[in-house]
mmCIF file of C-alpha atoms in Angstrom:
data_model
loop_
_atom_site.group_PDB
_atom_site.id
_atom_site.type_symbol
_atom_site.label_atom_id
_atom_site.label_comp_id
_atom_site.label_asym_id
_atom_site.label_seq_id
_atom_site.Cartn_x
_atom_site.Cartn_y
_atom_site.Cartn_z
ATOM 1 C CA UNK A 1 -16.873 25.972 -11.076
ATOM 2 C CA UNK A 2 -16.233 29.695 -11.310
ATOM 3 C CA UNK A 3 -13.154 29.751 -13.406
ATOM 4 C CA UNK A 4 -14.758 27.615 -15.944
ATOM 5 C CA UNK A 5 -17.842 29.874 -16.200
ATOM 6 C CA UNK A 6 -15.569 32.859 -16.702
ATOM 7 C CA UNK A 7 -14.501 31.618 -20.094
ATOM 8 C CA UNK A 8 -17.775 32.945 -21.704
ATOM 9 C CA UNK A 9 -17.475 36.567 -20.658
ATOM 10 C CA UNK A 10 -15.827 37.669 -23.843
ATOM 11 C CA UNK A 11 -17.091 36.391 -27.279
ATOM 12 C CA UNK A 12 -13.715 36.891 -29.054
ATOM 13 C CA UNK A 13 -11.480 35.511 -26.267
ATOM 14 C CA UNK A 14 -13.870 32.680 -25.193
ATOM 15 C CA UNK A 15 -12.511 30.154 -27.751
ATOM 16 C CA UNK A 16 -8.934 30.470 -26.634
ATOM 17 C CA UNK A 17 -9.737 30.380 -22.933
ATOM 18 C CA UNK A 18 -12.078 27.426 -23.531
ATOM 19 C CA UNK A 19 -9.204 25.653 -25.134
ATOM 20 C CA UNK A 20 -6.989 26.203 -22.186
ATOM 21 C CA UNK A 21 -9.692 25.165 -19.634
ATOM 22 C CA UNK A 22 -11.104 22.224 -21.540
ATOM 23 C CA UNK A 23 -8.646 19.639 -20.229
ATOM 24 C CA UNK A 24 -9.401 20.882 -16.673
ATOM 25 C CA UNK A 25 -13.028 20.756 -17.175
ATOM 26 C CA UNK A 26 -12.913 17.204 -18.498
ATOM 27 C CA UNK A 27 -10.852 16.130 -15.545
ATOM 28 C CA UNK A 28 -13.312 17.812 -13.151
ATOM 29 C CA UNK A 29 -16.076 15.593 -14.842
ATOM 30 C CA UNK A 30 -14.485 12.388 -15.787
ATOM 31 C CA UNK A 31 -11.805 12.015 -12.997
ATOM 32 C CA UNK A 32 -13.160 14.409 -10.418
ATOM 33 C CA UNK A 33 -11.907 12.286 -7.508
ATOM 34 C CA UNK A 34 -8.221 12.819 -8.362
ATOM 35 C CA UNK A 35 -8.796 16.220 -9.792
ATOM 36 C CA UNK A 36 -10.463 17.588 -6.549
ATOM 37 C CA UNK A 37 -7.882 15.969 -4.376
ATOM 38 C CA UNK A 38 -4.957 17.383 -6.413
ATOM 39 C CA UNK A 39 -6.460 20.866 -6.182
ATOM 40 C CA UNK A 40 -6.996 20.479 -2.514
ATOM 41 C CA UNK A 41 -3.384 19.438 -1.832
ATOM 42 C CA UNK A 42 -1.995 22.314 -4.058
ATOM 43 C CA UNK A 43 -4.106 24.708 -1.912
ATOM 44 C CA UNK A 44 -2.619 23.321 1.233
ATOM 45 C CA UNK A 45 0.955 23.397 -0.098
ATOM 46 C CA UNK A 46 0.533 27.162 -0.975
ATOM 47 C CA UNK A 47 -0.499 27.931 2.544
ATOM 48 C CA UNK A 48 2.680 26.365 4.141
ATOM 49 C CA UNK A 49 5.602 28.895 4.734
ATOM 50 C CA UNK A 50 8.840 28.362 2.957
ATOM 51 C CA UNK A 51 11.291 26.241 4.999
ATOM 52 C CA UNK A 52 8.647 24.381 6.871
ATOM 53 C CA UNK A 53 9.373 20.709 7.677
ATOM 54 C CA UNK A 54 6.865 18.571 5.866
ATOM 55 C CA UNK A 55 6.389 14.831 6.058
ATOM 56 C CA UNK A 56 4.446 12.983 3.287
ATOM 57 C CA UNK A 57 3.417 9.793 5.148
ATOM 58 C CA UNK A 58 2.574 6.907 2.890
ATOM 59 C CA UNK A 59 4.015 8.861 -0.068
ATOM 60 C CA UNK A 60 4.217 6.053 -2.555
ATOM 61 C CA UNK A 61 5.311 7.653 -5.800
ATOM 62 C CA UNK A 62 5.665 10.942 -4.151
ATOM 63 C CA UNK A 63 3.258 12.475 -6.552
ATOM 64 C CA UNK A 64 2.884 15.832 -4.631
ATOM 65 C CA UNK A 65 6.725 16.398 -3.988
ATOM 66 C CA UNK A 66 6.935 19.232 -6.477
ATOM 67 C CA UNK A 67 4.212 21.204 -4.638
ATOM 68 C CA UNK A 68 6.495 21.268 -1.532
ATOM 69 C CA UNK A 69 9.580 22.497 -3.410
ATOM 70 C CA UNK A 70 9.686 25.512 -1.003
ATOM 71 C CA UNK A 71 9.739 23.292 2.121
ATOM 72 C CA UNK A 72 11.955 20.741 3.775
ATOM 73 C CA UNK A 73 10.058 17.765 2.256
ATOM 74 C CA UNK A 74 10.543 14.218 3.492
ATOM 75 C CA UNK A 75 8.607 11.037 2.173
ATOM 76 C CA UNK A 76 7.944 7.897 4.041
ATOM 77 C CA UNK A 77 6.409 4.535 2.958
ATOM 78 C CA UNK A 78 6.592 0.881 4.003
ATOM 79 C CA UNK A 79 7.920 0.185 0.470
ATOM 80 C CA UNK A 80 6.625 -3.384 0.188
ATOM 81 C CA UNK A 81 3.940 -2.973 -2.428
ATOM 82 C CA UNK A 82 4.848 -4.862 -5.634
ATOM 83 C CA UNK A 83 1.747 -4.252 -7.811
ATOM 84 C CA UNK A 84 1.370 -2.450 -11.128
ATOM 85 C CA UNK A 85 -0.566 0.706 -9.723
ATOM 86 C CA UNK A 86 2.685 2.751 -9.274
ATOM 87 C CA UNK A 87 6.311 2.724 -8.539
ATOM 88 C CA UNK A 88 7.815 4.264 -5.390
ATOM 89 C CA UNK A 89 9.497 7.661 -5.407
ATOM 90 C CA UNK A 90 12.556 8.736 -3.576
ATOM 91 C CA UNK A 91 11.811 7.844 0.051
ATOM 92 C CA UNK A 92 13.532 9.171 3.100
ATOM 93 C CA UNK A 93 11.985 6.797 5.581
ATOM 94 C CA UNK A 94 11.203 3.224 4.605
ATOM 95 C CA UNK A 95 9.328 1.267 7.109
ATOM 96 C CA UNK A 96 6.265 1.312 9.440
ATOM 97 C CA UNK A 97 4.120 4.381 9.428
ATOM 98 C CA UNK A 98 3.625 4.111 13.105
ATOM 99 C CA UNK A 99 7.308 3.997 13.959
ATOM 100 C CA UNK A 100 9.031 6.628 11.821
ATOM 101 C CA UNK A 101 12.576 7.415 13.056
ATOM 102 C CA UNK A 102 12.312 11.186 13.583
ATOM 103 C CA UNK A 103 12.376 13.196 16.781
ATOM 104 C CA UNK A 104 9.315 14.353 18.733
ATOM 105 C CA UNK A 105 7.787 17.496 17.452
ATOM 106 C CA UNK A 106 10.135 17.638 14.429
ATOM 107 C CA UNK A 107 7.603 18.295 11.611
ATOM 108 C CA UNK A 108 5.519 21.319 11.100
ATOM 109 C CA UNK A 109 3.044 19.707 8.538
ATOM 110 C CA UNK A 110 2.212 16.105 7.735
ATOM 111 C CA UNK A 111 0.371 15.066 4.656
ATOM 112 C CA UNK A 112 -1.318 11.645 4.360
ATOM 113 C CA UNK A 113 -3.287 10.982 1.182
ATOM 114 C CA UNK A 114 -5.269 7.830 0.418
ATOM 115 C CA UNK A 115 -3.309 5.750 2.893
ATOM 116 C CA UNK A 116 -5.420 4.924 5.789
ATOM 117 C CA UNK A 117 -7.453 2.244 4.034
ATOM 118 C CA UNK A 118 -4.186 0.350 3.544
ATOM 119 C CA UNK A 119 -3.159 0.285 7.230
ATOM 120 C CA UNK A 120 -4.236 -2.348 9.689
ATOM 121 C CA UNK A 121 -4.210 0.083 12.499
ATOM 122 C CA UNK A 122 -4.646 3.685 11.154
ATOM 123 C CA UNK A 123 -5.354 5.002 14.633
ATOM 124 C CA UNK A 124 -1.713 4.135 15.473
ATOM 125 C CA UNK A 125 -0.662 6.317 12.537
ATOM 126 C CA UNK A 126 -2.501 9.213 14.091
ATOM 127 C CA UNK A 127 -0.684 8.505 17.485
ATOM 128 C CA UNK A 128 2.607 8.785 15.603
ATOM 129 C CA UNK A 129 1.656 11.854 13.684
ATOM 130 C CA UNK A 130 0.791 13.428 17.092
ATOM 131 C CA UNK A 131 4.320 12.513 18.281
ATOM 132 C CA UNK A 132 6.028 13.931 15.279
ATOM 133 C CA UNK A 133 4.179 17.269 14.887
ATOM 134 C CA UNK A 134 5.074 20.231 17.024
ATOM 135 C CA UNK A 135 2.376 21.824 18.923
ATOM 136 C CA UNK A 136 0.384 23.929 16.465
ATOM 137 C CA UNK A 137 1.485 21.741 13.595
ATOM 138 C CA UNK A 138 -1.091 20.513 11.086
ATOM 139 C CA UNK A 139 -1.993 17.207 9.463
ATOM 140 C CA UNK A 140 -4.021 16.842 6.254
ATOM 141 C CA UNK A 141 -5.603 13.579 5.486
ATOM 142 C CA UNK A 142 -7.586 12.210 2.558
ATOM 143 C CA UNK A 143 -9.148 8.836 2.454
ATOM 144 C CA UNK A 144 -12.208 7.190 0.834
ATOM 145 C CA UNK A 145 -15.588 6.642 2.377
ATOM 146 C CA UNK A 146 -16.305 3.635 0.183
ATOM 147 C CA UNK A 147 -13.638 2.083 -2.105
ATOM 148 C CA UNK A 148 -13.306 -1.119 -4.090
ATOM 149 C CA UNK A 149 -10.341 -3.472 -3.314
ATOM 150 C CA UNK A 150 -7.025 -2.155 -4.715
ATOM 151 C CA UNK A 151 -3.346 -2.523 -3.830
ATOM 152 C CA UNK A 152 -4.223 -5.981 -2.546
ATOM 153 C CA UNK A 153 -3.260 -7.500 -0.286
ATOM 154 C CA UNK A 154 -2.728 -4.166 1.524
ATOM 155 C CA UNK A 155 -6.346 -3.020 1.631
ATOM 156 C CA UNK A 156 -7.982 -3.367 4.948
ATOM 157 C CA UNK A 157 -10.967 -0.992 4.986
ATOM 158 C CA UNK A 158 -13.480 0.433 2.611
ATOM 159 C CA UNK A 159 -13.360 3.805 3.970
ATOM 160 C CA UNK A 160 -13.816 6.275 6.884
ATOM 161 C CA UNK A 161 -16.739 8.499 8.133
ATOM 162 C CA UNK A 162 -16.537 11.983 9.524
ATOM 163 C CA UNK A 163 -17.355 10.415 12.972
ATOM 164 C CA UNK A 164 -14.183 8.288 12.763
ATOM 165 C CA UNK A 165 -12.129 11.374 12.252
ATOM 166 C CA UNK A 166 -13.753 13.273 15.070
ATOM 167 C CA UNK A 167 -13.250 10.449 17.504
ATOM 168 C CA UNK A 168 -9.747 9.387 16.687
ATOM 169 C CA UNK A 169 -8.253 12.741 16.047
ATOM 170 C CA UNK A 170 -9.629 14.132 19.429
ATOM 171 C CA UNK A 171 -8.181 11.070 21.037
ATOM 172 C CA UNK A 172 -4.758 11.915 19.880
ATOM 173 C CA UNK A 173 -4.634 15.602 20.749
ATOM 174 C CA UNK A 174 -5.787 17.104 17.444
ATOM 175 C CA UNK A 175 -8.403 19.803 16.894
ATOM 176 C CA UNK A 176 -10.270 19.406 13.643
ATOM 177 C CA UNK A 177 -10.381 22.522 11.357
ATOM 178 C CA UNK A 178 -12.758 20.802 8.825
ATOM 179 C CA UNK A 179 -13.836 17.477 7.311
ATOM 180 C CA UNK A 180 -14.825 18.314 3.778
ATOM 181 C CA UNK A 181 -16.562 15.845 1.368
ATOM 182 C CA UNK A 182 -15.015 15.163 -2.132
ATOM 183 C CA UNK A 183 -18.177 15.685 -4.130
ATOM 184 C CA UNK A 184 -21.639 14.365 -3.339
ATOM 185 C CA UNK A 185 -23.973 11.604 -4.415
ATOM 186 C CA UNK A 186 -24.302 12.521 -7.990
ATOM 187 C CA UNK A 187 -20.541 12.731 -8.632
ATOM 188 C CA UNK A 188 -20.177 9.360 -6.876
ATOM 189 C CA UNK A 189 -22.981 7.928 -9.106
ATOM 190 C CA UNK A 190 -21.389 9.362 -12.295
ATOM 191 C CA UNK A 191 -18.026 7.836 -11.343
ATOM 192 C CA UNK A 192 -19.577 4.416 -10.698
ATOM 193 C CA UNK A 193 -21.562 4.610 -13.820
ATOM 194 C CA UNK A 194 -18.373 4.412 -15.802
ATOM 195 C CA UNK A 195 -17.521 1.112 -14.189
ATOM 196 C CA UNK A 196 -21.031 -0.307 -15.010
ATOM 197 C CA UNK A 197 -20.178 -0.982 -18.725
ATOM 198 C CA UNK A 198 -16.898 -2.640 -17.878
ATOM 199 C CA UNK A 199 -18.542 -4.921 -15.561
ATOM 200 C CA UNK A 200 -21.314 -5.840 -18.008
ATOM 201 C CA UNK A 201 -18.983 -6.516 -21.016
ATOM 202 C CA UNK A 202 -18.555 -10.299 -21.583
ATOM 203 C CA UNK A 203 -15.110 -11.846 -21.281
ATOM 204 C CA UNK A 204 -15.077 -14.319 -24.213
ATOM 205 C CA UNK A 205 -14.095 -12.857 -27.577
ATOM 206 C CA UNK A 206 -17.231 -14.070 -29.375
ATOM 207 C CA UNK A 207 -19.505 -12.657 -26.724
ATOM 208 C CA UNK A 208 -17.693 -9.491 -26.740
ATOM 209 C CA UNK A 209 -18.142 -9.157 -30.546
ATOM 210 C CA UNK A 210 -21.907 -9.761 -30.332
ATOM 211 C CA UNK A 211 -22.132 -7.333 -27.469
ATOM 212 C CA UNK A 212 -20.290 -4.519 -29.305
ATOM 213 C CA UNK A 213 -23.413 -2.729 -30.797
ATOM 214 C CA UNK A 214 -24.999 -2.692 -27.347
ATOM 215 C CA UNK A 215 -21.843 -1.463 -25.865
ATOM 216 C CA UNK A 216 -21.648 1.319 -28.289
ATOM 217 C CA UNK A 217 -25.132 2.464 -27.279
ATOM 218 C CA UNK A 218 -24.773 1.919 -23.587
ATOM 219 C CA UNK A 219 -21.269 3.528 -23.647
ATOM 220 C CA UNK A 220 -22.589 6.959 -24.822
ATOM 221 C CA UNK A 221 -24.894 7.065 -21.743
ATOM 222 C CA UNK A 222 -22.914 5.350 -19.033
ATOM 223 C CA UNK A 223 -19.419 6.641 -19.742
ATOM 224 C CA UNK A 224 -20.098 10.089 -21.433
ATOM 225 C CA UNK A 225 -23.702 11.591 -21.003
ATOM 226 C CA UNK A 226 -24.436 10.390 -17.334
ATOM 227 C CA UNK A 227 -21.144 11.647 -15.782
ATOM 228 C CA UNK A 228 -21.594 15.057 -17.367
ATOM 229 C CA UNK A 229 -25.237 15.218 -16.084
ATOM 230 C CA UNK A 230 -24.099 13.991 -12.648
ATOM 231 C CA UNK A 231 -21.386 16.680 -12.550
ATOM 232 C CA UNK A 232 -23.900 19.429 -12.696
ATOM 233 C CA UNK A 233 -26.406 17.825 -10.500
ATOM 234 C CA UNK A 234 -23.990 17.446 -7.715
ATOM 235 C CA UNK A 235 -24.419 20.949 -6.608
ATOM 236 C CA UNK A 236 -28.047 19.975 -5.453
ATOM 237 C CA UNK A 237 -26.565 17.751 -2.814
ATOM 238 C CA UNK A 238 -26.177 20.220 -0.070
ATOM 239 C CA UNK A 239 -25.252 17.721 2.738
ATOM 240 C CA UNK A 240 -23.384 14.781 1.144
ATOM 241 C CA UNK A 241 -23.692 11.542 3.043
ATOM 242 C CA UNK A 242 -22.767 9.533 -0.130
ATOM 243 C CA UNK A 243 -19.328 10.677 -1.295
ATOM 244 C CA UNK A 244 -16.124 9.182 -2.548
ATOM 245 C CA UNK A 245 -14.225 10.401 0.472
ATOM 246 C CA UNK A 246 -13.227 13.266 2.797
ATOM 247 C CA UNK A 247 -10.556 15.865 2.980
ATOM 248 C CA UNK A 248 -9.518 16.499 6.696
ATOM 249 C CA UNK A 249 -7.288 19.229 8.143
ATOM 250 C CA UNK A 250 -6.514 19.252 11.858
ATOM 251 C CA UNK A 251 -4.098 20.914 14.276
ATOM 252 C CA UNK A 252 -2.149 19.492 17.094
ATOM 253 C CA UNK A 253 -3.163 21.001 20.476
#
C-alpha cells in the first residue's frame, strides 16, 4: 500500500510517520475486510456532490452517516434484529427494504453494505432501488462471497458471485461500472487462520489450562505471523476467485 511505503523515505521523519500509520497498517492486516470496505465507502462519499439525496439501505447502526454530512442523508432498516452485534442508529424509514415509502426517482445515490445476505429476496431490493433512483443515479453494494452465519435468524445466503450481480443488476435496469474483489485468496486465508485457534481451543476449564502452552505457540503462528505473511502474499493473486466479498458500483439507465 503506497501510503505505508512512503513512511521510509526520510530517515528522520520516518519514526513519526510510522507512528501515525501503524494503526492503519495493523487494521489493513488484521481487520482488512472492514478496513478496505470503510476506505471504499469513504472514497464513494467523497465523489458525491453536496446536497445529493442519499439512501443508506439496511443502515443498521448508520456507521457511515458522518461520511455523508454534505448530503441529504436518509437511513432505512427493518429494525427487528435484537442481537448483540450492534444497536440501530437514527432511522428515517423503518420497514421492508423492498417497500420504502419514498417517491419514484427520489434518490441520487443508494448505499447498501453487507445487507443482501440478510434478505430472503435480495433481487426485490434491487427492484426497489431501481424505482427509487433517478435515471443516472448510482447504487453501491458490498456483500460477502462466503460468510459464516451471523445476525441469526436473519441470515439467508452465504454470499454472492460477480455473475449474480451482472445478471440481477442488468435485469433491473442497471449498468455495472465495476465489481471489485475485497482482497484475494491469501487475505481470506489469513483472516480464517485467526479463527482456527478459537475453534481448536477446548471448552472445559481444565482442558483449556492444559492446552495453554500449545495455544501460546500456535497463537503466534495463526493469529500473528500467518496473517502478516498472507497480507503481503495477496498481491500475487492477480485474478481472485476466493475473496471475502465484492464492492459493486452500478448506474441506473
